[in-house]
CSV table of C-alpha atoms and ligand atoms in Angstrom, one decimal:
chain,number,residue,atom,x,y,z
A,2,MET,CA,-25.0,-21.3,7.5
A,3,ILE,CA,-24.2,-17.4,6.2
A,4,LYS,CA,-26.7,-16.5,3.2
A,5,GLY,CA,-26.0,-13.7,0.7
A,6,ARG,CA,-26.6,-13.9,-3.7
A,7,ILE,CA,-23.5,-12.4,-6.2
A,8,ASN,CA,-25.4,-9.6,-8.9
A,9,THR,CA,-22.6,-9.9,-11.1
A,10,LYS,CA,-23.8,-7.7,-13.4
A,11,ARG,CA,-24.4,-5.0,-11.5
A,12,ARG,CA,-20.6,-3.7,-11.6
A,13,LEU,CA,-20.2,-1.3,-9.1
A,14,GLY,CA,-16.9,0.6,-10.1
A,15,LYS,CA,-13.7,-0.4,-11.7
A,16,ILE,CA,-11.5,-2.2,-9.0
A,17,ASN,CA,-7.6,0.0,-10.1
A,18,ARG,CA,-4.8,-2.1,-9.6
A,19,GLU,CA,-3.0,0.7,-7.3
A,20,LEU,CA,-5.3,-0.4,-5.0
A,21,TYR,CA,-2.7,-3.2,-4.5
A,22,GLY,CA,-0.2,-0.4,-4.7
A,23,HIS,CA,2.9,-0.7,-1.9
A,24,PHE,CA,5.5,1.6,-0.6
A,25,SER,CA,9.4,2.2,0.1
A,26,GLU,CA,10.9,4.1,2.4
A,27,HIS,CA,14.8,5.4,3.0
A,28,LEU,CA,14.2,4.0,6.6
A,29,GLY,CA,16.1,0.6,7.8
A,30,ARG,CA,16.7,-2.6,5.5
A,31,CYS,CA,14.2,-1.4,3.2
A,32,ILE,CA,16.0,0.1,0.4
A,33,TYR,CA,19.6,-0.9,0.7
A,34,GLU,CA,20.0,-5.0,2.2
A,35,GLY,CA,16.3,-5.0,0.9
A,36,ILE,CA,16.1,-3.8,-2.7
A,37,PHE,CA,19.5,-2.4,-3.4
A,38,VAL,CA,22.8,-4.9,-2.6
A,39,GLY,CA,24.2,-2.3,-5.0
A,40,GLU,CA,25.9,-3.9,-8.3
A,41,ASP,CA,28.9,-5.3,-7.1
A,42,SER,CA,27.4,-7.8,-4.5
A,43,GLU,CA,27.4,-11.2,-4.0
A,44,ILE,CA,23.5,-11.5,-4.2
A,45,PRO,CA,22.7,-12.2,-7.6
A,46,ASN,CA,21.0,-9.0,-8.9
A,47,THR,CA,20.9,-6.9,-12.4
A,48,ASN,CA,22.0,-3.7,-12.0
A,49,GLY,CA,22.1,-3.5,-8.0
A,50,MET,CA,18.3,-4.4,-7.7
A,51,ARG,CA,18.1,-8.1,-5.5
A,52,ASN,CA,16.7,-10.3,-8.7
A,53,ASP,CA,15.0,-12.8,-6.1
A,54,VAL,CA,13.2,-9.3,-4.6
A,55,VAL,CA,11.9,-8.1,-7.8
A,56,GLU,CA,10.7,-11.8,-9.0
A,57,ALA,CA,9.0,-12.0,-5.8
A,58,LEU,CA,7.5,-8.3,-6.6
A,59,LYS,CA,6.6,-9.0,-10.5
A,60,ASN,CA,4.8,-12.2,-9.2
A,61,LEU,CA,2.1,-10.0,-7.7
A,62,ASP,CA,2.2,-8.6,-10.6
A,63,ILE,CA,3.1,-5.1,-7.6
A,64,PRO,CA,0.7,-2.6,-9.7
A,65,ALA,CA,2.5,1.0,-8.0
A,66,LEU,CA,5.5,1.0,-5.4
A,67,ARG,CA,6.5,4.7,-3.6
A,68,TRP,CA,8.9,6.4,-2.3
A,69,PRO,CA,11.8,7.8,-1.5
A,70,GLY,CA,9.1,8.2,1.9
A,71,GLY,CA,7.0,8.4,4.6
A,72,CYS,CA,9.3,11.2,6.8
A,73,PHE,CA,12.4,10.6,5.0
A,74,ALA,CA,11.0,12.4,2.1
A,75,ASP,CA,10.9,15.4,3.5
A,76,GLU,CA,14.1,15.5,4.0
A,77,TYR,CA,15.2,14.1,0.9
A,78,HIS,CA,17.0,16.0,-1.5
A,79,TRP,CA,16.8,14.9,-4.6
A,80,MET,CA,20.3,16.6,-5.9
A,81,ASP,CA,22.2,14.4,-3.0
A,82,GLY,CA,21.1,11.5,-4.8
A,83,VAL,CA,22.1,12.1,-9.4
A,84,GLY,CA,24.9,12.3,-10.4
A,85,PRO,CA,28.4,10.1,-9.2
A,86,LYS,CA,27.9,8.1,-6.7
A,87,GLU,CA,31.8,8.2,-5.7
A,88,THR,CA,30.0,12.4,-5.0
A,89,ARG,CA,27.2,11.9,-3.6
A,90,LYS,CA,26.4,13.4,-0.4
A,91,ARG,CA,26.1,11.1,2.6
A,92,MET,CA,23.4,12.2,4.9
A,93,ILE,CA,22.1,11.2,8.2
A,94,ASN,CA,19.0,9.3,7.8
A,95,THR,CA,17.1,11.3,11.4
A,96,ASN,CA,13.7,9.7,11.4
A,97,TRP,CA,15.2,6.5,11.1
A,98,GLY,CA,17.7,5.3,13.5
A,99,GLY,CA,19.9,8.5,13.0
A,100,VAL,CA,21.8,6.4,9.8
A,101,VAL,CA,23.8,7.2,7.7
A,102,GLU,CA,22.6,7.6,4.0
A,103,ASP,CA,25.2,7.3,1.4
A,104,ASN,CA,21.9,8.9,-1.4
A,105,SER,CA,23.7,5.1,-3.6
A,106,PHE,CA,19.7,4.9,-4.3
A,107,GLY,CA,18.5,7.4,-6.7
A,108,THR,CA,16.0,9.2,-8.6
A,109,HIS,CA,17.5,7.2,-11.8
A,110,GLU,CA,18.2,3.7,-9.5
A,111,PHE,CA,14.1,4.4,-8.4
A,112,LEU,CA,12.9,5.0,-11.2
A,113,GLU,CA,14.9,1.7,-12.8
A,114,LEU,CA,13.7,-0.3,-9.6
A,115,CYS,CA,10.4,0.3,-10.6
A,116,ARG,CA,11.5,-0.5,-14.4
A,117,GLN,CA,12.3,-3.4,-13.6
A,118,LEU,CA,9.2,-5.0,-12.2
A,119,GLU,CA,6.5,-3.0,-14.7
A,120,CYS,CA,5.1,-0.6,-12.0
A,121,GLU,CA,4.5,2.7,-11.5
A,122,PRO,CA,6.7,5.5,-9.6
A,123,TYR,CA,4.9,6.9,-6.8
A,124,ILE,CA,7.0,9.4,-6.3
A,125,ASN,CA,6.5,11.6,-3.0
A,126,GLY,CA,8.3,15.1,-2.6
A,127,ASN,CA,9.5,17.6,-0.1
A,128,VAL,CA,8.3,20.1,1.2
A,129,GLY,CA,8.9,20.2,4.8
A,130,SER,CA,12.3,21.5,4.6
A,131,GLY,CA,12.5,21.8,0.3
A,132,THR,CA,12.5,24.8,-1.8
A,133,ILE,CA,9.2,25.1,-4.6
A,134,ARG,CA,11.7,25.2,-6.5
A,135,GLU,CA,13.9,21.7,-5.5
A,136,MET,CA,10.6,20.3,-6.6
A,137,SER,CA,9.6,21.5,-9.4
A,138,GLU,CA,13.4,21.1,-11.3
A,139,TRP,CA,12.8,17.4,-9.7
A,140,ILE,CA,9.8,17.0,-12.2
A,141,GLU,CA,11.8,18.9,-14.7
A,142,TYR,CA,14.8,16.8,-14.6
A,143,MET,CA,12.5,13.4,-15.0
A,144,THR,CA,9.7,14.1,-16.9
A,145,PHE,CA,10.8,17.5,-19.2
A,146,ASP,CA,11.7,16.4,-22.8
A,147,GLY,CA,14.1,18.8,-24.9
A,148,GLU,CA,16.1,21.4,-24.1
A,149,SER,CA,16.4,22.8,-20.3
A,150,PRO,CA,18.4,22.9,-17.3
A,151,MET,CA,17.4,20.0,-15.2
A,152,ALA,CA,17.6,17.7,-18.7
A,153,ASN,CA,21.1,18.5,-20.2
A,154,LEU,CA,21.5,17.9,-16.0
A,155,ARG,CA,19.9,14.0,-16.6
A,156,ALA,CA,21.3,13.5,-20.0
A,157,GLU,CA,24.8,14.2,-18.4
A,158,ASN,CA,24.0,11.4,-15.6
A,159,GLY,CA,23.3,9.0,-19.0
A,160,ARG,CA,19.7,10.0,-18.9
A,161,LYS,CA,18.8,10.8,-22.4
A,162,GLU,CA,15.2,10.3,-22.7
A,163,PRO,CA,12.1,11.2,-20.0
A,164,TRP,CA,10.5,9.2,-17.6
A,165,ARG,CA,6.4,9.8,-17.3
A,166,ILE,CA,5.9,9.8,-13.3
A,167,LYS,CA,2.0,10.1,-12.9
A,168,TYR,CA,1.4,9.9,-8.7
A,169,PHE,CA,3.5,12.8,-7.2
A,170,GLY,CA,3.3,13.8,-3.4
A,171,ILE,CA,3.2,17.3,-2.5
A,172,GLY,CA,4.9,16.0,1.2
A,173,ASN,CA,3.8,13.8,3.5
A,174,GLU,CA,2.1,13.7,6.8
A,175,ASN,CA,2.8,17.7,7.0
A,176,TRP,CA,1.1,17.9,9.9
A,177,GLY,CA,3.8,15.9,11.9
A,178,CYS,CA,6.8,15.4,10.2
A,179,GLY,CA,6.2,16.6,7.6
A,180,GLY,CA,6.4,20.2,8.9
A,181,SER,CA,4.3,20.5,11.5
A,182,MET,CA,1.9,22.3,10.0
A,183,THR,CA,-1.8,23.9,11.1
A,184,PRO,CA,-4.3,22.2,7.4
A,185,GLU,CA,-4.9,25.5,6.8
A,186,TYR,CA,-1.2,26.5,7.1
A,187,TYR,CA,-0.8,23.1,4.5
A,188,ALA,CA,-3.4,23.8,2.3
A,189,ASN,CA,-2.5,27.1,1.2
A,190,THR,CA,1.2,25.6,0.6
A,191,TYR,CA,-0.2,23.0,-1.0
A,192,ASN,CA,-1.8,25.5,-3.2
A,193,ARG,CA,1.8,27.3,-3.8
A,194,TYR,CA,4.3,23.9,-4.7
A,195,GLN,CA,1.2,22.2,-6.7
A,196,THR,CA,1.4,25.9,-9.3
A,197,PHE,CA,5.2,25.4,-9.9
A,198,CYS,CA,4.8,21.1,-11.0
A,199,LYS,CA,4.4,21.3,-14.3
A,200,ASN,CA,3.4,18.8,-17.3
A,201,TYR,CA,6.0,18.5,-19.8
A,202,GLY,CA,4.4,16.9,-23.3
A,203,GLY,CA,2.8,14.4,-22.0
A,204,ASN,CA,3.3,13.6,-19.0
A,205,LYS,CA,0.4,14.3,-17.0
A,206,LEU,CA,0.6,14.6,-12.9
A,207,TYR,CA,-1.7,13.7,-11.1
A,208,LYS,CA,-1.2,15.5,-7.4
A,209,ILE,CA,-1.3,14.1,-4.2
A,210,ALA,CA,-2.0,16.5,-1.4
A,211,CYS,CA,-1.5,15.2,2.5
A,212,GLY,CA,-4.7,13.9,3.8
A,213,PRO,CA,-5.3,13.4,7.0
A,214,ASN,CA,-4.1,10.5,9.8
A,215,ALA,CA,-6.6,8.5,10.8
A,216,GLY,CA,-10.0,9.7,12.3
A,217,ASP,CA,-8.4,13.5,12.2
A,218,TYR,CA,-11.6,15.2,9.8
A,219,GLU,CA,-11.1,18.2,10.5
A,220,TRP,CA,-7.8,18.5,9.0
A,221,THR,CA,-9.7,16.8,6.3
A,222,ASP,CA,-12.2,19.7,6.7
A,223,LYS,CA,-10.0,21.9,6.8
A,224,LEU,CA,-7.7,21.1,3.5
A,225,MET,CA,-11.0,20.3,1.6
A,226,SER,CA,-12.4,23.9,2.2
A,227,ILE,CA,-8.8,25.1,1.4
A,228,VAL,CA,-7.4,23.4,-1.7
A,229,ARG,CA,-7.9,24.3,-4.7
A,230,LYS,CA,-9.9,21.7,-6.2
A,231,ASP,CA,-8.9,21.6,-9.8
A,232,PHE,CA,-5.6,22.0,-8.5
A,233,VAL,CA,-5.2,18.1,-6.2
A,234,ASP,CA,-6.7,14.3,-7.4
A,235,ALA,CA,-6.3,12.9,-4.2
A,236,ILE,CA,-5.4,13.0,-0.9
A,237,SER,CA,-3.8,10.7,1.1
A,238,LEU,CA,-4.9,9.1,4.5
A,239,HIS,CA,-3.0,7.2,7.1
A,240,TYR,CA,-4.0,4.1,9.6
A,241,TYR,CA,-1.8,2.4,11.5
A,242,THR,CA,-2.7,-1.0,13.1
A,243,VAL,CA,-1.5,-0.7,16.6
A,244,PRO,CA,-2.9,-2.7,18.9
A,245,GLY,CA,-1.6,-2.2,22.9
A,246,GLY,CA,-1.7,1.7,21.8
A,247,TRP,CA,1.3,3.7,20.6
A,248,GLU,CA,3.0,4.2,23.9
A,249,LYS,CA,2.7,0.3,24.6
A,250,LYS,CA,3.5,-1.3,20.8
A,251,GLY,CA,2.0,-5.7,21.1
A,252,LYS,CA,4.8,-7.8,19.8
A,253,ALA,CA,4.8,-9.5,16.5
A,254,THR,CA,4.8,-13.0,17.8
A,255,GLY,CA,3.4,-14.8,20.2
A,256,PHE,CA,0.9,-12.8,20.9
A,257,SER,CA,-2.5,-13.4,23.5
A,258,LYS,CA,-6.6,-13.8,21.3
A,259,LYS,CA,-7.3,-11.4,23.1
A,260,GLU,CA,-4.4,-9.0,21.2
A,261,TYR,CA,-6.2,-10.5,17.9
A,262,TYR,CA,-9.1,-9.6,17.9
A,263,GLU,CA,-8.3,-6.5,18.9
A,264,THR,CA,-5.7,-5.7,16.2
A,265,ILE,CA,-8.8,-7.2,14.3
A,266,CYS,CA,-11.1,-5.2,14.9
A,267,GLY,CA,-8.4,-2.1,15.3
A,268,THR,CA,-8.0,-2.7,11.3
A,269,LEU,CA,-12.1,-3.0,10.4
A,270,ASN,CA,-12.4,0.7,11.6
A,271,ILE,CA,-10.7,2.2,8.1
A,272,ASP,CA,-13.9,1.4,6.8
A,273,ASN,CA,-16.4,3.7,8.4
A,274,MET,CA,-13.2,6.3,8.6
A,275,ILE,CA,-13.3,6.4,4.9
A,276,ASP,CA,-16.7,6.8,4.7
A,277,ARG,CA,-16.2,9.1,7.5
A,278,HIS,CA,-13.0,11.5,5.1
A,279,TRP,CA,-15.2,10.8,1.7
A,280,GLU,CA,-18.8,12.7,3.4
A,281,ILE,CA,-16.2,15.3,4.2
A,282,MET,CA,-14.8,15.6,1.2
A,283,GLY,CA,-18.0,15.8,-0.5
A,284,LYS,CA,-19.3,18.5,1.3
A,285,TYR,CA,-16.5,20.7,-0.6
A,286,ASP,CA,-16.4,18.5,-4.0
A,287,PRO,CA,-19.9,17.7,-4.8
A,288,GLU,CA,-19.2,15.7,-7.8
A,289,HIS,CA,-16.7,13.8,-6.0
A,290,LYS,CA,-13.8,14.8,-8.7
A,291,VAL,CA,-10.9,14.5,-5.7
A,292,LYS,CA,-10.4,11.0,-4.5
A,293,LEU,CA,-8.3,9.1,-1.4
A,294,ILE,CA,-5.4,7.3,-1.5
A,295,VAL,CA,-4.2,5.5,1.5
A,296,ASP,CA,-0.6,5.6,1.1
A,297,GLU,CA,0.1,4.2,4.9
A,298,TRP,CA,-1.9,1.0,6.1
A,299,GLY,CA,-0.8,-1.4,7.3
A,300,THR,CA,0.3,-2.7,11.4
A,301,TRP,CA,2.7,-1.5,13.9
A,302,TYR,CA,4.5,-3.7,16.2
A,303,GLU,CA,7.0,-3.7,18.6
A,304,VAL,CA,10.7,-4.1,16.7
A,305,GLU,CA,11.5,-7.3,16.5
A,306,GLU,CA,14.3,-8.1,19.8
A,307,GLY,CA,17.9,-7.4,19.4
A,308,THR,CA,17.1,-5.0,16.3
A,309,ASN,CA,17.3,-0.9,15.8
A,310,PRO,CA,14.4,0.6,16.8
A,311,GLY,CA,14.7,3.2,14.6
A,312,PHE,CA,14.5,0.2,11.6
A,313,LEU,CA,11.1,-0.8,12.5
A,314,TYR,CA,11.4,-4.8,11.3
A,315,GLN,CA,8.9,-7.3,13.2
A,316,GLN,CA,8.0,-10.4,12.1
A,317,ASN,CA,4.4,-11.5,10.1
A,318,THR,CA,2.1,-13.8,10.7
A,319,MET,CA,-1.3,-14.9,9.8
A,320,ARG,CA,-2.9,-12.0,11.4
A,321,ASP,CA,-1.7,-10.0,9.2
A,322,ALA,CA,-2.4,-11.9,6.6
A,323,MET,CA,-5.9,-11.4,7.9
A,324,VAL,CA,-5.6,-7.8,8.4
A,325,ALA,CA,-4.6,-7.2,5.0
A,326,ALA,CA,-7.3,-9.5,4.0
A,327,LEU,CA,-9.7,-7.4,5.3
A,328,ASN,CA,-8.3,-4.0,4.8
A,329,LEU,CA,-8.1,-5.3,0.5
A,330,ASN,CA,-12.1,-6.0,0.9
A,331,ILE,CA,-12.5,-3.1,2.3
A,332,PHE,CA,-10.9,-1.4,-0.6
A,333,ASN,CA,-12.2,-3.1,-3.3
A,334,ARG,CA,-15.5,-2.4,-2.1
A,335,LYS,CA,-14.9,1.4,-2.1
A,336,CYS,CA,-12.5,0.9,-5.2
A,337,ASP,CA,-15.2,4.6,-6.1
A,338,ARG,CA,-14.0,6.0,-3.5
A,339,ILE,CA,-10.2,4.4,-3.6
A,340,ASP,CA,-8.0,5.1,-6.3
A,341,MET,CA,-4.2,4.2,-4.9
A,342,ALA,CA,-3.1,2.2,-1.9
A,343,ASN,CA,0.5,0.7,-1.0
A,344,ILE,CA,1.0,-0.8,2.3
A,345,ALA,CA,3.5,0.2,4.9
A,346,GLN,CA,6.3,-1.0,4.2
A,347,VAL,CA,7.5,-3.7,1.5
A,348,VAL,CA,11.4,-5.3,2.5
A,349,ASN,CA,12.3,-5.8,5.6
A,350,VAL,CA,9.9,-3.4,7.1
A,351,LEU,CA,6.3,-3.2,9.9
A,352,GLN,CA,4.0,-5.0,7.3
A,353,ALA,CA,6.1,-5.9,4.9
A,354,VAL,CA,5.8,-8.9,2.4
A,355,ILE,CA,9.3,-9.9,2.0
A,356,LEU,CA,12.1,-10.9,4.9
A,357,THR,CA,15.4,-10.5,4.0
A,358,GLU,CA,18.8,-11.8,5.7
A,359,GLY,CA,21.4,-11.6,3.9
A,360,ALA,CA,21.3,-13.6,0.4
A,361,LYS,CA,18.1,-15.2,1.9
A,362,ILE,CA,14.0,-14.6,1.3
A,363,VAL,CA,11.3,-15.6,2.8
A,364,LYS,CA,7.7,-14.5,1.7
A,365,THR,CA,6.2,-13.5,4.3
A,366,PRO,CA,1.5,-14.5,5.2
A,367,THR,CA,1.0,-10.9,3.7
A,368,TYR,CA,2.7,-11.7,0.6
A,369,TYR,CA,0.5,-14.8,-0.2
A,370,VAL,CA,-2.5,-12.9,0.1
A,371,PHE,CA,-1.5,-10.2,-1.9
A,372,GLU,CA,-0.7,-13.4,-4.0
A,373,MET,CA,-3.9,-14.8,-4.0
A,374,TYR,CA,-6.3,-11.2,-4.2
A,375,LYS,CA,-4.0,-10.2,-8.1
A,376,ARG,CA,-6.9,-11.4,-10.0
A,377,HIS,CA,-8.8,-8.2,-8.5
A,378,GLN,CA,-6.7,-6.2,-9.6
A,379,GLY,CA,-7.9,-4.1,-12.0
A,380,ALA,CA,-11.0,-5.5,-12.4
A,381,ALA,CA,-14.5,-4.9,-12.6
A,382,LEU,CA,-16.3,-4.3,-8.9
A,383,VAL,CA,-19.8,-6.6,-8.5
A,384,ASP,CA,-22.7,-5.5,-6.3
A,385,CYS,CA,-21.5,-8.6,-3.4
A,386,PHE,CA,-24.1,-9.1,-0.3
A,387,LEU,CA,-23.8,-11.5,1.9
A,388,ASP,CA,-26.2,-11.3,5.7
A,389,VAL,CA,-23.2,-11.0,8.3
A,390,PRO,CA,-24.0,-10.9,11.6
A,391,THR,CA,-20.9,-10.1,14.4
A,392,LYS,CA,-19.9,-11.7,17.4
A,393,GLU,CA,-17.9,-10.2,20.2
A,394,ARG,CA,-15.3,-12.2,20.7
A,395,GLU,CA,-12.4,-11.4,23.6
A,396,GLY,CA,-14.3,-8.5,24.1
A,397,TYR,CA,-14.9,-6.8,20.5
A,398,ALA,CA,-17.8,-7.5,17.8
A,399,ILE,CA,-16.1,-8.9,15.4
A,400,PRO,CA,-18.2,-10.3,12.2
A,401,LEU,CA,-18.1,-13.6,10.4
A,402,ILE,CA,-16.6,-13.1,7.6
A,403,SER,CA,-15.5,-10.9,5.5
A,404,SER,CA,-15.9,-10.6,1.7
A,405,SER,CA,-15.7,-8.8,-2.7
A,406,ALA,CA,-16.2,-9.8,-5.7
A,407,SER,CA,-14.7,-9.0,-9.5
A,408,VAL,CA,-15.8,-10.3,-12.5
A,409,ASN,CA,-12.4,-9.3,-15.6
A,410,GLU,CA,-12.4,-9.3,-18.8
A,411,ALA,CA,-12.7,-12.3,-19.5
A,412,GLY,CA,-15.7,-12.6,-17.9
A,413,GLU,CA,-14.6,-15.1,-14.8
A,414,LEU,CA,-15.7,-14.0,-10.9
A,415,THR,CA,-13.5,-14.1,-8.3
A,416,VAL,CA,-14.7,-14.2,-4.2
A,417,THR,CA,-12.3,-13.3,-1.3
A,418,LEU,CA,-13.4,-13.9,1.5
A,419,ALA,CA,-11.8,-14.0,5.4
A,420,ASN,CA,-13.3,-15.7,8.6
A,421,PRO,CA,-11.1,-14.1,11.4
A,422,SER,CA,-13.1,-15.7,13.8
A,423,LEU,CA,-10.6,-18.6,16.2
A,424,GLU,CA,-13.1,-20.6,17.2
A,425,ASP,CA,-15.9,-21.4,14.3
A,426,GLU,CA,-15.9,-22.7,10.7
A,427,ALA,CA,-17.6,-19.9,8.5
A,428,GLU,CA,-19.9,-21.0,5.4
A,429,CYS,CA,-21.6,-19.6,3.4
A,430,SER,CA,-23.9,-20.4,1.0
A,431,ILE,CA,-24.2,-17.3,-2.1
A,432,ASP,CA,-26.5,-17.3,-5.1
A,433,LEU,CA,-25.7,-16.1,-8.9
A,434,GLU,CA,-26.0,-15.8,-11.7
A,435,ASP,CA,-26.9,-18.7,-13.7
A,436,GLY,CA,-24.3,-19.5,-16.3
A,437,TYR,CA,-21.3,-20.3,-14.3
A,438,LYS,CA,-19.9,-23.8,-13.7
A,439,GLU,CA,-17.3,-24.6,-12.6
A,440,VAL,CA,-15.3,-23.6,-9.4
A,441,SER,CA,-11.9,-24.2,-7.9
A,442,GLY,CA,-10.2,-22.8,-5.1
A,443,THR,CA,-7.2,-21.4,-2.8
A,444,ILE,CA,-6.9,-20.8,0.9
A,445,LEU,CA,-4.3,-19.4,3.0
A,446,THR,CA,-5.0,-20.9,6.8
A,447,GLY,CA,-2.5,-21.4,10.2
A,448,GLU,CA,-2.5,-20.7,13.8
A,449,MET,CA,-3.3,-17.5,14.4
A,450,GLY,CA,0.4,-16.8,14.9
A,451,ASP,CA,1.2,-18.7,12.5
A,452,PHE,CA,4.3,-17.6,10.2
A,453,ASN,CA,7.4,-17.8,7.7
A,454,SER,CA,11.5,-18.1,9.1
A,455,PHE,CA,14.1,-17.8,7.5
A,456,GLU,CA,14.3,-22.0,9.2
A,457,LYS,CA,11.0,-22.7,7.8
A,458,ASP,CA,10.3,-20.5,5.1
A,459,ASP,CA,6.6,-22.2,4.0
A,460,ALA,CA,4.7,-22.4,7.5
A,461,VAL,CA,2.4,-20.3,6.4
A,462,LYS,CA,1.3,-21.1,2.0
A,463,PRO,CA,-1.3,-21.1,0.2
A,464,ARG,CA,-3.2,-24.4,-1.3
A,465,GLU,CA,-5.7,-25.5,-3.1
A,466,PHE,CA,-9.3,-25.6,-1.0
A,467,THR,CA,-11.9,-28.5,-1.9
A,468,GLU,CA,-14.5,-27.0,0.2
A,469,ALA,CA,-15.9,-25.4,-2.3
A,470,LYS,CA,-18.9,-26.7,-4.6
A,471,LEU,CA,-21.3,-24.7,-7.4
A,472,THR,CA,-25.1,-26.7,-7.5
A,473,GLY,CA,-26.5,-24.8,-9.9
A,474,ASN,CA,-26.2,-21.7,-9.6
A,475,THR,CA,-25.7,-21.4,-5.5
A,476,LEU,CA,-21.9,-21.7,-4.5
A,477,GLU,CA,-21.0,-23.5,-1.4
A,478,ALA,CA,-18.4,-22.6,0.8
A,479,LYS,CA,-17.1,-23.6,4.2
A,480,LEU,CA,-14.6,-22.0,5.1
A,481,PRO,CA,-12.0,-23.2,8.1
A,482,ALA,CA,-11.2,-20.7,11.8
A,483,CYS,CA,-9.3,-18.5,11.2
A,484,SER,CA,-8.8,-18.7,7.7
A,485,ILE,CA,-8.6,-16.3,3.9
A,486,VAL,CA,-9.6,-18.3,0.0
A,487,THR,CA,-9.9,-16.2,-3.2
A,488,LEU,CA,-12.6,-18.5,-5.9
A,489,VAL,CA,-12.8,-18.5,-9.1
A,490,VAL,CA,-16.3,-19.3,-11.1
A,491,LYS,CA,-16.2,-20.1,-14.7
A,492,ALA,CA,-18.9,-20.1,-16.8
B,19,LIG,O1,5.9,3.9,7.8
B,19,LIG,C1,7.0,4.3,8.8
B,19,LIG,C2,6.3,6.0,9.1
B,19,LIG,O2,5.1,6.1,8.5
B,19,LIG,C3,6.7,7.7,7.6
B,19,LIG,O3,7.9,7.5,6.9
B,19,LIG,C4,5.8,8.3,7.7
B,19,LIG,O4,4.8,8.5,7.5
B,19,LIG,C5,4.5,7.5,9.6
B,19,LIG,O5,4.2,8.3,10.3
């Protein structure tokens, strides 16, 4: 029996809605086919965006969407993607399969997508191969209200009103695909570029500097020692869970128990990683004005057989659902440090929440975790302590359970629990404050390798959870092996 308590009076911070953000890159079939099919497509669409995908994402209350990359961001020239479609430049997508990018999805289309999704756009600017002028003019184009060369061009291209842009990234992975820079070189470059990212009218940019790759603490240290702390709101962190390692990645389906536990153990590393980066950031910014943004996270496996290796298309199983549940619990618990997180990527790429094939769409197990956790968005994180030992499984130390809890404006308590064990059920007994009267629950469970396919799209689906009860002020729940549960407790 795992014992614990939740103190709903102890509020530990706000779970920013953006922790449940997503990422869409010009990569494989994410944007084209996955989201944007064009107005003339037979697939039902609104202004070119697939209605089924938009509807599914709206159901998740998607709070923020990052675009256009990723590595693509640092070779993207935004001017090529505005104006009449017939005259838009065709370029090579050198990072992702060397395919032709016809620029038919550009700034106007992305912001139309965000309008339909009712989410915050997060635009990633080009530092690696772009100029300061180009970046500065993009911001002017999107946000300046009045008479100016870029605002006039925007109006000529059919949009008189400026857009409101909050999140703006200044480069992506500039230690790698974004220019192979040293941290010192990038930090100085950041200081220079950001100077020309202006706040026009009432628009206030939230500026994001390129942070570290996983456990590269030296990058964080050097970056934080040089960047102007008054001109940076957050630094990004990228961490992918890659069982087998980058050289010989494991498969998305048909994996062994050992690979499952390797994945679970690997993904949990992000917990300490965040703490260590945060500690280093504190050396240079003791008040912690600068936050972390985990704008690329998730699993990365071998691509599905027969698909373009540059398209990063992979299936998604119960194992991925578990990875999502564990990460989201960690992000919730660290909401004082993390302002946003964006799983990579939203459709058809890496740990996608949606897969498409022609007019068909499949919601992955990861999708359902985002659905089951959405009640945390914007809620207050509350103190949730569970006395959780770890157990060795196939040589990996795995905690018996993962949890987080929040209270929303209506005073309802949401508890999310994940049992990563493939062998044992987990029984919890959690003391609450007085006053709660009813509990209801939802569960996602299955064999570790279960997935939803185009032939059978409901193999993994949430259902009602009846193994929870409230006796006095004790909440009891029995989680089967390999399961994720959301409990809603009301007064
Ligand atoms: O998400 C795929 C790629 O992973 C992104 O383009 C890049 O930023 C990262 O290396």
